[in-house]
Every structure is written in structure tokens, then in C-alpha cells.
Tab-separated table of C-alpha atoms in Angstrom:
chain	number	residue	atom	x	y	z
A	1187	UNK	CA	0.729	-11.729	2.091
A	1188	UNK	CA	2.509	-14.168	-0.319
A	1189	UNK	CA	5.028	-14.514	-2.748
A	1190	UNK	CA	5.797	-17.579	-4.278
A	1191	UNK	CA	4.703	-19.343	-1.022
A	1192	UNK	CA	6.418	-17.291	1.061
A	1193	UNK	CA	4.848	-14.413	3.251
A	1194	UNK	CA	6.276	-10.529	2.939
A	1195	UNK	CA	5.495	-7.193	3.919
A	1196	UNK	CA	6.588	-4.444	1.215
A	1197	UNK	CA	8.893	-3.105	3.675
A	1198	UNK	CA	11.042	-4.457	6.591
A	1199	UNK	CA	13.780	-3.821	8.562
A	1200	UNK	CA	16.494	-6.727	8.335
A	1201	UNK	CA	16.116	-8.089	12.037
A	1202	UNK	CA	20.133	-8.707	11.975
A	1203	UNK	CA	20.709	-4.806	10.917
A	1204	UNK	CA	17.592	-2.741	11.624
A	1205	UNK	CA	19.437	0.111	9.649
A	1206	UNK	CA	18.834	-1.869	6.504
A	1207	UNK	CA	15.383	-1.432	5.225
A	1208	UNK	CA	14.114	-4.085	2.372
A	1209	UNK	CA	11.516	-2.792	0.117
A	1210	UNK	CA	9.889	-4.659	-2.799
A	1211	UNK	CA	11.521	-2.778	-6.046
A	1212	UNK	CA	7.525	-2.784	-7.901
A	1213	UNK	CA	9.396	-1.152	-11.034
A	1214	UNK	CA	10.618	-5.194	-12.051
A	1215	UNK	CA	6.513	-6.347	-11.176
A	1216	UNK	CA	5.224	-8.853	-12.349
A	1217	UNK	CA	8.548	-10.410	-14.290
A	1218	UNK	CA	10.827	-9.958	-11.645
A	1219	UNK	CA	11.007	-10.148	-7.942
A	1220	UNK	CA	13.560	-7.677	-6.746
A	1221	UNK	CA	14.421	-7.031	-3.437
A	1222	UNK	CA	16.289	-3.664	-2.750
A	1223	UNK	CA	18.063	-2.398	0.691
A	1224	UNK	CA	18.052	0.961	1.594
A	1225	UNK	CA	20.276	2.441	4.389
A	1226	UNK	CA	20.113	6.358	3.828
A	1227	UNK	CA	17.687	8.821	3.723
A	1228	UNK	CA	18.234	9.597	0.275
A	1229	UNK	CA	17.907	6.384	-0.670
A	1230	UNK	CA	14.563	6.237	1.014
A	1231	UNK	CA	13.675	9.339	-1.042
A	1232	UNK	CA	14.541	8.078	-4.510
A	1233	UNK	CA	12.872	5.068	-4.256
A	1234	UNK	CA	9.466	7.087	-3.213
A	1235	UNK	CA	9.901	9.593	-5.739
A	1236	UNK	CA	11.151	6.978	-8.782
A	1237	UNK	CA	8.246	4.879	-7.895
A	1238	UNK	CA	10.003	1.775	-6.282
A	1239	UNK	CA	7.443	2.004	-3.587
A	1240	UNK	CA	3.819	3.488	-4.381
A	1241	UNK	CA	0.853	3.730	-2.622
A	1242	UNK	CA	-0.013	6.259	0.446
A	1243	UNK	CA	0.360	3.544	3.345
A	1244	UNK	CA	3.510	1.899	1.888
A	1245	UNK	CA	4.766	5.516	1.128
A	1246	UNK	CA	4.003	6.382	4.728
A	1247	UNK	CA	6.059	3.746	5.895
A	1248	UNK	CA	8.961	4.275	3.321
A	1249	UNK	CA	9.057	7.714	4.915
A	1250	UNK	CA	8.972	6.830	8.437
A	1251	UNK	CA	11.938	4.390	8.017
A	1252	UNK	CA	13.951	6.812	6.077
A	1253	UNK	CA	13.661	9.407	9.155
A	1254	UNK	CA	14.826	6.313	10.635
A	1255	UNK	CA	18.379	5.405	8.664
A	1256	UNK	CA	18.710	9.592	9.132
A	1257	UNK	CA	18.512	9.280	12.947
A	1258	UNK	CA	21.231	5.816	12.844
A	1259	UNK	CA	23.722	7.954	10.822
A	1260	UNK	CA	23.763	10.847	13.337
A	1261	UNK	CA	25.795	11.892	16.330
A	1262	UNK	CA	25.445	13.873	19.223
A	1263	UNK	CA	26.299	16.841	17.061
A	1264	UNK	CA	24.609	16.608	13.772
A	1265	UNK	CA	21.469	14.702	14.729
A	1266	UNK	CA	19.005	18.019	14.387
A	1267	UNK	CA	20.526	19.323	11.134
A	1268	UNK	CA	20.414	15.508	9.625
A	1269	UNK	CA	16.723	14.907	10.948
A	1270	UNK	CA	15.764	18.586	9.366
A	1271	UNK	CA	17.666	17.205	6.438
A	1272	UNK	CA	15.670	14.421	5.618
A	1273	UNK	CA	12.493	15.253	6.861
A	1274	UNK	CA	12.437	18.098	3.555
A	1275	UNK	CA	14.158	15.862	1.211
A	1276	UNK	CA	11.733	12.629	2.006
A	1277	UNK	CA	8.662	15.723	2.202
A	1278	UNK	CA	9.751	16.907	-1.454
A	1279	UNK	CA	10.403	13.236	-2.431
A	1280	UNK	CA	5.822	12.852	-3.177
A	1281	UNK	CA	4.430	16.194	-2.282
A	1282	UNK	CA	1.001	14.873	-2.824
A	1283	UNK	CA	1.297	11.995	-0.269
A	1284	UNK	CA	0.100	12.973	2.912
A	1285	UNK	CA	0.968	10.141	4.642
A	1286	UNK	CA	4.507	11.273	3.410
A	1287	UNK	CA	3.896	14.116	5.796
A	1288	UNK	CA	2.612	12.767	8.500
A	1289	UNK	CA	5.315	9.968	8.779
A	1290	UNK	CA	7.960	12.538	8.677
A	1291	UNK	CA	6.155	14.488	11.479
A	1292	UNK	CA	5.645	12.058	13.571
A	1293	UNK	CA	9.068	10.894	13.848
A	1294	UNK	CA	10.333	14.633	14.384
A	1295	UNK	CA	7.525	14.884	17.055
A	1296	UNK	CA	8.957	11.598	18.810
A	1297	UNK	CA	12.107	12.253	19.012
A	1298	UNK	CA	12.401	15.557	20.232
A	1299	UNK	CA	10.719	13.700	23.779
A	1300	UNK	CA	13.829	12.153	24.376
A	1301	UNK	CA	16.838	13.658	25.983
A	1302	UNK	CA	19.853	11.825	24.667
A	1303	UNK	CA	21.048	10.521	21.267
A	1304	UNK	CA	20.578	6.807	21.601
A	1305	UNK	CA	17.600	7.184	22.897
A	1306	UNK	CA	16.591	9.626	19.940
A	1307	UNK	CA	17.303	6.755	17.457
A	1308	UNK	CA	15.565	4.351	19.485
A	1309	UNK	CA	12.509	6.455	19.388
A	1310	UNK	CA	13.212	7.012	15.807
A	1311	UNK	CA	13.495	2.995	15.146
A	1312	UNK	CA	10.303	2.196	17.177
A	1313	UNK	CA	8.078	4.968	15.306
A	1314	UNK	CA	9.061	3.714	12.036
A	1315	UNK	CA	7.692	-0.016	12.959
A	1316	UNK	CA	4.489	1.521	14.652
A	1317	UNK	CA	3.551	3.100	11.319
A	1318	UNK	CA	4.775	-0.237	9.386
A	1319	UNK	CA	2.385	-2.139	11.799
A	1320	UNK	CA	-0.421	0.116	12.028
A	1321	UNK	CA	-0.918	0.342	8.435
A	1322	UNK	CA	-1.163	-3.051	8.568
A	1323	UNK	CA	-3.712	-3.812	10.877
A	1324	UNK	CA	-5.917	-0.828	9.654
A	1325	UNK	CA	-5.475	-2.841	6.041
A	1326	UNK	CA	-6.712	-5.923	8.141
A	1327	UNK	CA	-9.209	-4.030	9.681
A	1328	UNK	CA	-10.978	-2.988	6.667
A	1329	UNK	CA	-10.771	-6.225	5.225
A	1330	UNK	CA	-13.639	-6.893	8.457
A	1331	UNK	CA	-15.566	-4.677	7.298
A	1332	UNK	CA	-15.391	-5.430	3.766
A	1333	UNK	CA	-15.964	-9.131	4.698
A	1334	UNK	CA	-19.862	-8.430	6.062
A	1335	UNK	CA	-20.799	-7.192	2.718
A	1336	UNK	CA	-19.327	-9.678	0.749
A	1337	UNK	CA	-20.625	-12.422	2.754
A	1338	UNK	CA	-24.450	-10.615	2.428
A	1339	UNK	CA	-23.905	-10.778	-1.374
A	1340	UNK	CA	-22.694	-14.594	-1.160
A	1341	UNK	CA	-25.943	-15.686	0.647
A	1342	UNK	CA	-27.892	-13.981	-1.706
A	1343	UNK	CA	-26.670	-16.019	-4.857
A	1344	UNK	CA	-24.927	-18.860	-5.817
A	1345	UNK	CA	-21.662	-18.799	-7.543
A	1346	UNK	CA	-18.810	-16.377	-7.292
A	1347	UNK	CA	-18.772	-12.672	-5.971
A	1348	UNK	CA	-17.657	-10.722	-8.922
A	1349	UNK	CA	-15.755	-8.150	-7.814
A	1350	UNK	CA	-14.475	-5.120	-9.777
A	1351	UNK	CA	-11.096	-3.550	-8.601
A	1352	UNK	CA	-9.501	0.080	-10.251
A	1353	UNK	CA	-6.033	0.864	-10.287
A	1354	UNK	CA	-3.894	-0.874	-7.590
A	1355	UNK	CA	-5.377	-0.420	-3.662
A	1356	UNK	CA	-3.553	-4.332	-2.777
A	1357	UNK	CA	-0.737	-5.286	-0.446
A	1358	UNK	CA	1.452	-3.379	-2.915
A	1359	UNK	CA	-0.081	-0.116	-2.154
A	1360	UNK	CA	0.254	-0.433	1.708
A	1361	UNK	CA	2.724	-2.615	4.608
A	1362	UNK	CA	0.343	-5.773	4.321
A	1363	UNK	CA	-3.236	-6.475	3.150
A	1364	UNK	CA	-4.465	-4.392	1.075
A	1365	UNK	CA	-7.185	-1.503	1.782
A	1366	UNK	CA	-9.478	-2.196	-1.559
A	1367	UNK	CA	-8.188	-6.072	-1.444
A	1368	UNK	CA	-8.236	-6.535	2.114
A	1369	UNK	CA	-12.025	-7.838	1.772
A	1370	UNK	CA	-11.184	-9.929	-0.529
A	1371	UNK	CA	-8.801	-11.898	1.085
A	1372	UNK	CA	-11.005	-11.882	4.132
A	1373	UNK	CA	-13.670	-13.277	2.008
A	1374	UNK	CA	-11.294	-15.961	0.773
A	1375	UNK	CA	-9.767	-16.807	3.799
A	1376	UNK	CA	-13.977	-16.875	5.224
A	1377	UNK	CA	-14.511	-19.789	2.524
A	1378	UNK	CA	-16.234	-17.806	-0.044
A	1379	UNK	CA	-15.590	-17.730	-3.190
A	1380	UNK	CA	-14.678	-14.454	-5.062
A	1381	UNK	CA	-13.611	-14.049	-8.638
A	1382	UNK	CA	-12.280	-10.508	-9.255
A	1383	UNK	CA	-12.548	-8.084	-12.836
A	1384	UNK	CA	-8.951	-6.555	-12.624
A	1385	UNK	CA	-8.876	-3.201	-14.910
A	1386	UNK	CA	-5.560	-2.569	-16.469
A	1387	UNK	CA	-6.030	0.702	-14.888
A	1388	UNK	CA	-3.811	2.759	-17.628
A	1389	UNK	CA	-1.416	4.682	-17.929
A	1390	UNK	CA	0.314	2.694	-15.625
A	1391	UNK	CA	-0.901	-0.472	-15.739
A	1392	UNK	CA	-1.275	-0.600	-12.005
A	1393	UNK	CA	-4.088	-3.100	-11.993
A	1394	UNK	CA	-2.139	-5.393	-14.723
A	1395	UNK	CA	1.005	-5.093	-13.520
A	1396	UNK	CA	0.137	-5.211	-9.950
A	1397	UNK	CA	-3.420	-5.915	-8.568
A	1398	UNK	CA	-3.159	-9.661	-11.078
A	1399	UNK	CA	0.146	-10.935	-9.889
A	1400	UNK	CA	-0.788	-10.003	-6.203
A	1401	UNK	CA	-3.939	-12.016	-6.476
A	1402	UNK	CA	-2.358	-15.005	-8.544
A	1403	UNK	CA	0.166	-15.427	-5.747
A	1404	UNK	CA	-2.710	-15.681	-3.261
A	1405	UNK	CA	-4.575	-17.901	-5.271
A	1406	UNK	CA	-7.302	-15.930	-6.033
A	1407	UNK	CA	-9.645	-16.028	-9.218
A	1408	UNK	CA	-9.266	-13.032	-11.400
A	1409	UNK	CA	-9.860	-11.766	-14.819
A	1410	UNK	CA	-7.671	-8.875	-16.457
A	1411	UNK	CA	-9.708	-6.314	-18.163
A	1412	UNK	CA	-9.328	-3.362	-20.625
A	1413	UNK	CA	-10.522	-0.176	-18.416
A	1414	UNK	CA	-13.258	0.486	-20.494
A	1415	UNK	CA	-15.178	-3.015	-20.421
A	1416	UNK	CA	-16.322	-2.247	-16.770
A	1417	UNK	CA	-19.085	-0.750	-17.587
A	1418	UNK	CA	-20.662	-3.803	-19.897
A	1419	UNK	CA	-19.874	-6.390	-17.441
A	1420	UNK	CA	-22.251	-4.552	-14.956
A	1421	UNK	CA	-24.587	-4.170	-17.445
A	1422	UNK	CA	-24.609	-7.784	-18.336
A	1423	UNK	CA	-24.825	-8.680	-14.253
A	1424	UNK	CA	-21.703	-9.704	-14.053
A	1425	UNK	CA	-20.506	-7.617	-10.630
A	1426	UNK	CA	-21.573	-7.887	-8.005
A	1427	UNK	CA	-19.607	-5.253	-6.077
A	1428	UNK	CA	-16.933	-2.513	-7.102
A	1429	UNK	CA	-13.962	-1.507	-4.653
A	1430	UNK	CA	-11.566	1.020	-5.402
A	1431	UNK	CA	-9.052	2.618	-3.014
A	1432	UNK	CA	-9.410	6.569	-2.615
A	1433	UNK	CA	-6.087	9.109	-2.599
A	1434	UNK	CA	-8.320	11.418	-0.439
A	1435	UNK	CA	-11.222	10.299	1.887
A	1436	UNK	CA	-13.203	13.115	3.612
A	1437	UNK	CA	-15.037	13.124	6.970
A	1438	UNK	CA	-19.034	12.464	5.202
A	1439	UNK	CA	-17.155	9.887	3.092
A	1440	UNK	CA	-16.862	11.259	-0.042
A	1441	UNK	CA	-13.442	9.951	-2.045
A	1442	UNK	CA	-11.716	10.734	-5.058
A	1443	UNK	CA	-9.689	8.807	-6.351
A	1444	UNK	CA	-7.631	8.083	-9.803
A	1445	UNK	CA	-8.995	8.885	-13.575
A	1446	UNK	CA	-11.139	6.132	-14.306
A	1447	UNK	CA	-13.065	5.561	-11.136
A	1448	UNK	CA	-15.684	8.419	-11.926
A	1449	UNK	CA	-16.628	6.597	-14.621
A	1450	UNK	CA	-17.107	2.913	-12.936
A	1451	UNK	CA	-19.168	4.887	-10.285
A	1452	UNK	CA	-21.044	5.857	-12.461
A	1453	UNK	CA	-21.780	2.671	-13.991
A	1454	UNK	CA	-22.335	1.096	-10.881
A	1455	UNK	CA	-24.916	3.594	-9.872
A	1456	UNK	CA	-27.062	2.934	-12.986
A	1457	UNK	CA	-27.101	-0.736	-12.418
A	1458	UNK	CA	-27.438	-0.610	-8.834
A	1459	UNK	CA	-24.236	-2.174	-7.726
């Protein structure tokens, strides 16, 4: 996605020195751009755990490239203690994340298939970018999805798709994309034209903080809203649709997500939405 023009991902590897990772510092968002560089493990874990990165794919990611930076500062002798190392320090760094987890694992799981040291932290380098790329095409992926029931609600009316976001599910949250704002942008990029109802999304302020400026630098219509005037604007017919991310996600589909969302479920099951 964009920033100022240009396009990002929320984390990269510096293509001159792969064992310095950029990450977006989101503390500074949305009055200051910041661009921070880790190259240790530790590092990788205090920006997870003091919330320079958030969101379960992005966190993923952060965690993968931090087994990463463990693997580049290793030797022949060292390179299982250091790996052990990090993989509990970045684990204990969000022990709610479970793509924490799973990043960590799979980049102990890779390694230990190759016989030497180099090409250890080669394996180590190449899982990190799998999961960095992955995320983003499942982001992109779900923004397909998303698009064919957007575009259903488009033909169906004239003007905008209103469309209610909760907390922040954007590029922020992940490598690229989006998962609850992927649609959107597909949707935009499609020709139609959205306007989106932003909630604040306290305590944090994810959605005013975050979710706005993401969608002003993409050009995309959108309205900041208290958290608690959802429920009126769906009453009054103005959404159209509601899309929230989800911190867990089971196998019949049921989510749960942050405080807040019961309540615009709710809301959007008495109106129909």
C-alpha cells in the first residue's frame, strides 16, 4: 500500500543488508512517519511486545524475521543455543499471538533440515520472506472475496457502499493489504465507490489513529466515528456492510474479536446488514 505516494510493506528486509529489518514504528501514527531498523532478536521482541508492530499477520512476520537476525548472528557453535534463545524470548514477547508461535516454529522446523550453518541461515532468511509474502497474498486474497459482495451491494443501489470498520484489521495489522480492508481496496481499485464509518475503536484509538490515515493515504472516503454511533447509522440506513477483523477464527466460522464488535453485531443483525 501507500504512503505519501510511495508504496510499503510494514516490514522489509533492506535488500543491501538483509540482516536489517525496517518496520513501520505505528507508536508515532498518524503525526509521524518513523521508520525503525532492527538487527537483533531482542530488538525484534521489544518492538512486538511495546507495540511498534501490532496485528497477528504483521506480528507473525516480526517474529519470523527476528528468528532470522538470531540465525545471522550465530556460528557454527552457538547457533542452537541462540535459535532456542530467541525463539522463547520472541514467544514471551505477545503470548496471545499465535501467529507469534507459529512463525517461531516454523523457522526452528526449517532449519533443523539443513546440515551446515550457512545453509541454516539461508533457510532461516528465506522462511522469514515466505511468511512476509504469504501474509500478503492471503490479505490480497480476501480482498477477492470481499470484492463479490461489495460489488452485489453496488448494483443494488446507487451511491456509495457504506462500510463500517472496528478497531484496526488494515495494512497496519498485517505485511500488505489489509484482511478487514483488503475488500475495500479491491472495491476501489474495481471502480466502485466505497465510503467507510471508521470507529475510534477505544482505548487505543486503533481505528483513529490507524484505520483513517491508512485510508487517507489511499485515497479513500472515510468518516471517523465515536464507537458508540454505529449502531444509529445502521439504524438510519446508512451501512451497508460491517467488516471487522477477528483475533480468533474457528473452523464453522465463528470469530471473536475485540470489545466493541459484539455490540456492532448486534446492531447489524437487527437491521439486517
Amino acid at each position: 500500500m501507500h504512503i505519501n505516494g510511495q508504496p510499503y510493506r510494514t516490514i522489509w528486509p533492506l535488500e543491501q543488508d538483509p540482516d536489517r529489518v525496517c518496520i513501520i514504528d505505528q507508536r508515532h501514527l498518524p503525526f509521524d512517519f518513523i521508520i525503525e531498523t532492527l538487527t537483533t532478536p531482542e530488538e525484534a521482541a521489544n518492538a512486538i511486545r511495546e507495540m511498534h508492530v501490532r496485528g497477528a499477520g504483521l506480528i507473525g512476520a516480526t517474529a519470523g524475521f527476528g528468528m532470522h537476525l538470531a540465525a545471522a548472528a550465530s556460528d557454527e557453535n552457538n547457533f542452537a543455543e541462540n535459535m532456542a534463545e530467541a525463539a522463547a524470548l520472541l514467544d514471551n514477547s505477545r503470548p496471545t499471538a499465535r501467529n507469534l508461535r507459529w512463525a517461531v516454529d516454523r523457522v526452528l522446523e526449517g532449519v533443523a533440515k539443513r546440515d551446515n550453518l550457512r545453509d541454516k541461515q539461508q533457510a532461516a532468511f528465506e522462511i522469514a520472506c515466505e511468511i512476509a509474502d504469504e501474509d500478503a497474498s492471503f490479505c490480497r486474497r480476501i480482498g477477492e472475496h470481499g470484492l463479490t459482495l461489495i460489488k452485489k451491494i453496488a448494483d443494488a443501489k446507487d451511491g456509495p457502499v457504506n462500510i463500517l470498520t472496528h478497531c484496526n484489521a488494515g495494512w497496519l495489522a498485517f505485511v500488505d493489504y489489509g484482511s478487514a480492508t483488503a475488500p475495500i481496496y479491491a472495491a476501489r481499485d474495481a471502480g466502485i465507490d466505497v465510503h467507510v464509518w471508521v470507529d475510534e475503536t477505544r482505548p487505543w484509538n486503533q481505528g483513529s489513529r490507524l484505520t483513517a490515515w491508512e485510508l487517507q493515504q489511499e485515497g479513500i472516503a472515510n468518516t471517523l466515528i465515536a464507537d458508540n454511533t454505529g449502531g444509529h447509522l445502521m439504524q438510519n440506513g446508512q451501512v451497508d456492510l460491517v467488516i471487522v477483523g477477528t483475533d480468533r477464527t474457528t473452523h464453522t466460522g465463528d470469530v471473536a474479536n475485540k470489545i466493541g464488535t459484539y455490540l456492532k453485531a448486534l446492531a447489524a443483525r437487527d437491521n439486517d446488514i
